[in-house]
Coordinates of C-alpha atoms in Angstrom, one line a residue:
M1178 CA 45.9 94.1 82.3
D1179 CA 47.1 90.8 80.7
S1180 CA 49.2 92.7 78.2
V1181 CA 50.8 94.8 80.8
L1182 CA 51.6 91.7 82.9
S1183 CA 53.0 89.9 79.9
F1184 CA 55.2 92.9 79.1
L1185 CA 56.6 93.0 82.6
V1186 CA 57.3 89.3 82.4
S1187 CA 59.1 89.8 79.1
V1188 CA 61.2 92.6 80.6
W1189 CA 62.1 90.5 83.6
E1190 CA 63.1 87.6 81.4
V1191 CA 65.6 89.9 79.8
L1192 CA 66.8 91.8 82.9
D1193 CA 66.7 89.1 85.5
L1194 CA 70.3 87.9 85.0
P1195 CA 71.9 91.4 84.7
I1196 CA 70.0 92.4 87.9
V1197 CA 71.3 89.3 89.8
I1198 CA 74.8 89.9 88.5
F1199 CA 74.6 93.5 89.7
L1200 CA 73.4 92.4 93.1
V1201 CA 76.1 89.7 93.5
L1202 CA 78.9 92.1 92.5
N1203 CA 77.7 94.5 95.2
V1204 CA 77.5 91.7 97.7
F1205 CA 81.1 90.8 97.0
L1206 CA 82.2 94.5 97.4
I1207 CA 80.3 94.7 100.7
T1208 CA 81.7 91.4 101.8
A1209 CA 85.3 92.5 101.1
S1210 CA 84.7 95.6 103.2
L1211 CA 83.3 93.5 106.1
L1212 CA 86.3 91.1 105.8
V1213 CA 88.7 94.1 106.1
Y1214 CA 86.8 95.2 109.2
A1215 CA 86.9 91.6 110.6
E1216 CA 90.6 91.3 109.9
R1217 CA 91.3 94.5 111.9
K1218 CA 89.0 93.4 114.8
V1219 CA 90.4 89.9 115.0
S1220 CA 94.0 91.1 114.8
A1221 CA 93.2 93.7 117.5
F1222 CA 91.8 91.1 119.7
I1223 CA 94.8 88.8 119.2
Q1224 CA 97.2 91.7 120.0
E1225 CA 94.9 93.1 122.9
R1226 CA 94.0 96.3 121.1
S1227 CA 90.6 97.8 120.4
G1228 CA 90.8 98.1 116.6
P1229 CA 88.6 100.4 114.6
N1230 CA 86.1 102.2 116.9
R1231 CA 85.6 105.7 115.6
V1232 CA 83.9 105.7 112.2
G1233 CA 80.4 104.3 112.6
P1234 CA 79.0 102.0 115.3
G1235 CA 81.9 100.0 116.6
G1236 CA 84.1 101.3 113.7
I1237 CA 82.2 99.2 111.2
L1238 CA 82.3 102.1 108.6
Q1239 CA 86.1 102.4 108.7
S1240 CA 86.5 100.3 105.6
F1241 CA 84.2 102.6 103.6
A1242 CA 86.0 105.6 104.9
D1243 CA 89.3 104.1 103.6
V1244 CA 87.7 103.7 100.2
F1245 CA 86.7 107.3 100.1
K1246 CA 90.2 108.3 101.2
L1247 CA 91.8 106.2 98.4
M1248 CA 89.4 107.7 95.8
F1249 CA 90.9 111.2 96.4
K1250 CA 94.6 110.1 96.5
E1251 CA 96.8 110.9 93.5
N1252 CA 97.2 108.2 90.9
I1253 CA 100.9 107.9 90.3
V1254 CA 102.4 106.0 87.4
P1255 CA 106.2 105.6 87.0
V1256 CA 107.6 107.6 84.2
Q1257 CA 109.5 104.7 82.7
G1258 CA 106.7 102.2 83.4
N1259 CA 104.1 100.9 81.0
A1260 CA 101.0 103.0 81.8
F1261 CA 98.5 100.8 80.1
I1262 CA 99.6 97.5 81.7
H1263 CA 100.1 99.4 85.0
S1264 CA 96.3 100.3 84.9
L1265 CA 95.2 96.9 83.5
A1266 CA 96.8 94.7 86.2
P1267 CA 94.6 95.7 89.2
V1268 CA 91.4 95.6 87.0
L1269 CA 92.4 92.1 85.8
M1270 CA 92.7 90.8 89.4
V1271 CA 89.3 92.2 90.5
V1272 CA 87.5 91.0 87.4
I1273 CA 88.8 87.5 87.7
A1274 CA 88.1 87.4 91.4
M1275 CA 84.5 88.6 90.9
T1276 CA 84.0 86.1 87.9
T1277 CA 85.0 83.1 90.0
G1278 CA 82.1 83.7 92.4
S1279 CA 79.5 83.3 89.7
L1280 CA 80.3 79.5 89.4
I1281 CA 79.7 78.6 93.1
P1282 CA 76.3 77.0 93.9
W1283 CA 74.8 78.8 97.0
A1284 CA 71.8 76.5 97.5
R1285 CA 69.4 74.1 95.9
T1286 CA 66.4 75.8 94.3
P1287 CA 62.9 74.4 95.0
G1288 CA 63.1 73.0 91.5
G1289 CA 66.2 70.9 92.5
E1290 CA 68.6 73.0 90.5
A1291 CA 71.8 74.9 91.5
L1292 CA 71.3 78.4 92.8
A1293 CA 74.2 79.9 90.9
I1294 CA 74.7 82.7 88.3
A1295 CA 76.6 80.5 85.8
P1296 CA 76.3 76.8 86.8
M1297 CA 78.6 74.7 84.6
G1298 CA 79.3 71.0 84.1
V1299 CA 83.0 71.7 84.5
G1300 CA 82.7 74.3 87.2
L1301 CA 85.6 73.1 89.3
L1302 CA 87.9 73.1 86.3
M1303 CA 86.8 76.6 85.4
V1304 CA 87.4 77.8 89.0
L1305 CA 90.9 76.4 89.0
A1306 CA 91.6 78.0 85.6
L1307 CA 90.4 81.4 86.8
T1308 CA 92.4 81.3 90.0
S1309 CA 95.5 80.4 87.9
I1310 CA 95.0 83.3 85.6
S1311 CA 94.7 85.8 88.5
V1312 CA 98.5 85.6 89.1
Y1313 CA 98.9 87.4 85.8
G1314 CA 97.6 90.6 87.5
V1315 CA 100.4 90.4 90.1
T1316 CA 103.0 89.5 87.5
L1317 CA 102.0 92.3 85.1
A1318 CA 101.8 94.8 88.0
G1319 CA 105.4 93.9 88.9
W1320 CA 106.7 94.1 85.4
S1321 CA 104.9 97.3 84.3
S1322 CA 106.1 99.3 87.3
N1323 CA 109.7 99.2 86.1
S1324 CA 110.9 98.7 89.6
K1325 CA 113.2 95.9 90.8
Y1326 CA 111.2 95.5 94.0
S1327 CA 108.0 95.2 92.1
L1328 CA 109.5 92.8 89.5
L1329 CA 110.8 90.5 92.2
G1330 CA 107.4 90.4 93.9
G1331 CA 105.8 89.5 90.6
L1332 CA 108.3 86.8 89.9
R1333 CA 107.8 85.4 93.4
S1334 CA 104.1 85.3 92.8
S1335 CA 104.5 83.3 89.6
A1336 CA 106.9 80.8 91.2
Q1337 CA 104.5 80.5 94.2
M1338 CA 101.5 79.8 91.9
I1339 CA 103.3 77.1 90.0
S1340 CA 104.5 75.5 93.2
Y1341 CA 101.1 75.2 94.8
E1342 CA 98.8 75.0 91.9
L1343 CA 99.8 71.4 91.2
A1344 CA 99.1 70.3 94.7
M1345 CA 95.9 72.2 94.8
G1346 CA 94.7 70.6 91.6
A1347 CA 95.6 67.2 92.9
A1348 CA 93.7 67.8 96.1
A1349 CA 90.6 68.9 94.1
L1350 CA 91.0 65.7 92.0
S1351 CA 90.7 63.6 95.1
V1352 CA 87.2 65.2 95.6
V1353 CA 86.3 64.5 92.0
L1354 CA 87.1 60.8 92.5
Y1355 CA 84.4 60.6 95.2
S1356 CA 81.8 62.6 93.3
G1357 CA 82.6 61.4 89.8
S1358 CA 82.0 64.9 88.3
L1359 CA 83.6 68.3 87.9
D1360 CA 80.2 70.0 88.4
L1361 CA 80.3 71.8 91.8
F1362 CA 76.6 71.2 92.3
V1363 CA 77.1 67.4 91.9
I1364 CA 80.1 67.5 94.2
V1365 CA 77.9 69.1 96.9
E1366 CA 75.1 66.7 96.4
S1367 CA 77.4 63.7 96.5
Q1368 CA 78.0 64.7 100.2
N1369 CA 74.3 64.5 101.0
H1370 CA 73.8 61.1 102.7
P1371 CA 70.6 60.4 104.7
E1372 CA 72.3 58.2 107.3
A1373 CA 76.0 59.4 107.5
G1374 CA 75.0 63.1 107.5
I1375 CA 78.0 65.3 108.2
F1376 CA 80.2 62.2 108.2
A1377 CA 79.7 62.0 104.4
W1378 CA 81.2 65.4 104.0
N1379 CA 84.6 65.3 102.3
I1380 CA 86.4 66.8 105.3
V1381 CA 85.7 63.6 107.1
R1382 CA 86.2 61.1 104.3
N1383 CA 89.1 63.0 102.7
P1384 CA 90.9 64.9 105.5
V1385 CA 94.3 64.9 103.8
G1386 CA 92.8 66.5 100.7
F1387 CA 91.1 69.2 102.9
V1388 CA 94.4 70.1 104.6
V1389 CA 96.4 70.2 101.4
F1390 CA 93.7 72.2 99.5
S1391 CA 93.4 74.7 102.4
V1392 CA 97.1 75.3 102.7
C1393 CA 97.4 75.7 98.9
A1394 CA 94.4 78.1 98.8
L1395 CA 96.1 80.2 101.5
A1396 CA 99.2 80.3 99.3
E1397 CA 97.2 81.1 96.2
T1398 CA 95.7 84.2 97.9
N1399 CA 99.2 85.5 98.8
R1400 CA 98.2 85.9 102.4
A1401 CA 100.5 85.4 105.4
P1402 CA 102.4 83.3 106.1
F1403 CA 102.6 83.0 102.3
D1404 CA 102.8 86.7 101.4
L1405 CA 106.2 86.6 99.9
P1406 CA 105.2 88.7 96.8
E1407 CA 104.6 91.7 99.0
A1408 CA 107.1 91.1 101.8
E1409 CA 107.7 94.6 103.3
Q1410 CA 111.0 93.8 105.0
E1411 CA 112.6 92.7 101.7
L1412 CA 110.6 94.3 98.9
V1413 CA 109.3 97.5 100.4
G1414 CA 105.8 96.5 99.3
G1415 CA 106.4 94.0 96.5
Y1416 CA 104.4 94.0 93.3
H1417 CA 102.2 97.0 94.4
T1418 CA 105.1 99.2 95.6
E1419 CA 104.5 101.7 92.7
Y1420 CA 100.7 101.8 93.1
S1421 CA 98.6 104.5 94.9
G1422 CA 95.0 105.7 95.1
M1423 CA 92.3 103.4 93.9
K1424 CA 94.7 101.2 91.9
F1425 CA 96.2 100.1 95.2
G1426 CA 92.7 99.9 96.6
M1427 CA 91.7 97.4 93.8
F1428 CA 94.6 95.2 94.8
F1429 CA 93.4 95.4 98.3
L1430 CA 89.9 94.6 97.2
A1431 CA 91.0 91.6 95.1
E1432 CA 92.9 90.1 98.0
Y1433 CA 89.8 90.0 100.2
V1434 CA 87.5 88.9 97.4
N1435 CA 90.0 86.0 96.7
L1436 CA 90.0 85.2 100.4
W1437 CA 86.2 84.9 100.3
I1438 CA 86.3 82.9 97.0
A1439 CA 88.8 80.5 98.6
S1440 CA 86.5 80.1 101.6
L1441 CA 83.6 79.4 99.3
L1442 CA 85.5 76.8 97.4
I1443 CA 86.8 75.0 100.5
T1444 CA 83.3 74.9 101.9
T1445 CA 81.8 73.6 98.6
L1446 CA 84.4 70.9 98.2
F1447 CA 84.9 69.7 101.7
L1448 CA 82.3 71.0 104.1
G1449 CA 79.2 69.9 102.3
G1450 CA 78.6 73.3 100.7
Y1451 CA 75.1 74.5 101.4
L1452 CA 74.0 71.2 102.9
L1453 CA 72.4 71.2 106.4
P1454 CA 73.5 68.5 108.9
W1455 CA 71.5 65.3 108.0
E1456 CA 69.5 67.3 105.6
A1457 CA 68.2 64.3 103.6
L1458 CA 66.2 63.1 106.7
Y1459 CA 64.0 66.2 107.0
A1460 CA 64.3 68.1 103.7
D1461 CA 60.9 67.0 102.4
A1462 CA 59.2 68.4 105.5
I1463 CA 60.5 71.9 104.9
P1464 CA 58.9 74.1 102.3
G1465 CA 61.1 74.5 99.2
V1466 CA 61.7 78.3 99.4
L1467 CA 62.4 78.1 103.2
L1468 CA 64.9 75.2 102.7
T1469 CA 66.7 77.3 100.0
L1470 CA 67.0 80.2 102.4
L1471 CA 68.2 78.0 105.2
Q1472 CA 70.8 76.5 102.8
V1473 CA 72.1 80.0 101.8
G1474 CA 72.3 81.1 105.5
F1475 CA 74.1 77.9 106.5
F1476 CA 76.5 78.2 103.6
V1477 CA 77.4 81.7 104.5
A1478 CA 78.0 80.7 108.1
K1479 CA 80.4 77.9 107.0
V1480 CA 82.2 80.2 104.6
S1481 CA 82.5 82.9 107.3
F1482 CA 84.1 80.5 109.7
I1483 CA 86.7 79.4 107.1
A1484 CA 87.4 83.1 106.4
F1485 CA 87.8 83.7 110.1
C1486 CA 90.3 80.8 110.2
F1487 CA 92.3 82.4 107.4
I1488 CA 92.4 85.7 109.3
W1489 CA 93.4 83.8 112.5
I1490 CA 96.3 82.1 110.7
R1491 CA 97.6 85.4 109.3
W1492 CA 97.9 86.9 112.8
T1493 CA 99.3 83.7 114.4
L1494 CA 102.1 82.4 112.1
P1495 CA 105.2 84.3 111.0
R1496 CA 106.0 84.6 107.3
F1497 CA 107.9 81.8 105.7
K1498 CA 111.4 82.2 104.2
Y1499 CA 111.5 81.7 100.5
N1500 CA 113.3 78.3 100.7
Q1501 CA 110.7 77.1 103.2
L1502 CA 107.9 78.2 100.9
M1503 CA 109.4 76.2 98.0
N1504 CA 110.2 73.1 100.2
L1505 CA 106.7 73.0 101.6
G1506 CA 105.1 73.1 98.1
W1507 CA 107.4 70.7 96.2
K1508 CA 108.7 68.3 98.9
Y1509 CA 105.5 68.0 101.0
M1510 CA 102.3 69.3 99.5
L1511 CA 102.7 67.8 96.0
P1512 CA 103.8 64.2 97.1
I1513 CA 101.2 64.1 99.8
S1514 CA 98.4 65.1 97.4
I1515 CA 99.5 62.6 94.8
A1516 CA 99.7 59.8 97.4
N1517 CA 96.2 60.9 98.6
I1518 CA 94.8 60.5 95.1
L1519 CA 96.2 56.9 94.8
V1520 CA 94.7 55.9 98.2
I1521 CA 91.3 57.4 97.4
A1522 CA 91.2 55.9 93.9
F1523 CA 92.0 52.5 95.5
L1524 CA 89.2 52.9 98.1
V1525 CA 86.7 54.0 95.4
A1526 CA 87.6 51.0 93.2
I1527 CA 87.2 48.6 96.2
Y1528 CA 83.8 50.1 97.0
Q1529 CA 82.6 49.8 93.4
L1530 CA 83.8 46.3 93.0
F1531 CA 82.5 44.8 96.3
L1532 CA 79.9 47.2 97.8
G1533 CA 78.7 49.2 94.9

């Protein structure tokens, strides 16, 4: 019996991480489908329509029906395009989007460690690096299609990424000044104050950084009102004009996974991550496993609210003109984020000198 038990333990030690990765990937796929359903329902509510209501209870299976429809559509590749790059671009976007989620801490384990697939000491830096690389999927898709509309969409995406990545990084740096670390787990725990509670969350002590980071995250995901790379009125469909079938579906999937990742990151950096309100006061009275489950549930609730706000913004604000997009990024977001860094650095220095 002991030999069988030891064998099972050995097998689990080998397979535990692959199993967890498999489950997390499927969770992201299901989450993307639910976000598509939520997008349709929220937009229908705003426009006084019913939204999906035929496939499944309340139309909840409509997203899965769309996937099956795309699977049987013909995969068309332009004759003069680059077939390999044309196929690589959507895969690149999905893989990078899925990889980013492995760095986010979902809770604190009973042992006091981060509940994440790949916790890293420079997790924030890695997340920003991965989100920067994702633009290559859009750019390669536009170039490989051998279409002027697609190429313009790819070039717009590159310019948009450069414009907002600087301000986004500066807003993230303002959070690092408070926590003193690039570790996402440490950043969350730095917002855990027994007396201040939710007032120690970065959204309260760094509201400018929260606004700048949220706006830049919205721009990084290419969602309205920042969806210039796929503007239908000007570019037919932008970078994915020449895509069909599941390749188009993968771009669609990547957009909603990126929406979820952006919500995860905003929650982690500014909304206390998985922390419960005033958690430090009563955490010791709750069993470790139950506390971890509560943290995961509360974290998902926060992230869902941010995702709802992103959907709400899409169906409320009209698309920017391109000059407005560039002006907002270079003339407003970047200077404000740099000024915010200087102010927070001054406050942190004063605190360490006189109160630390």
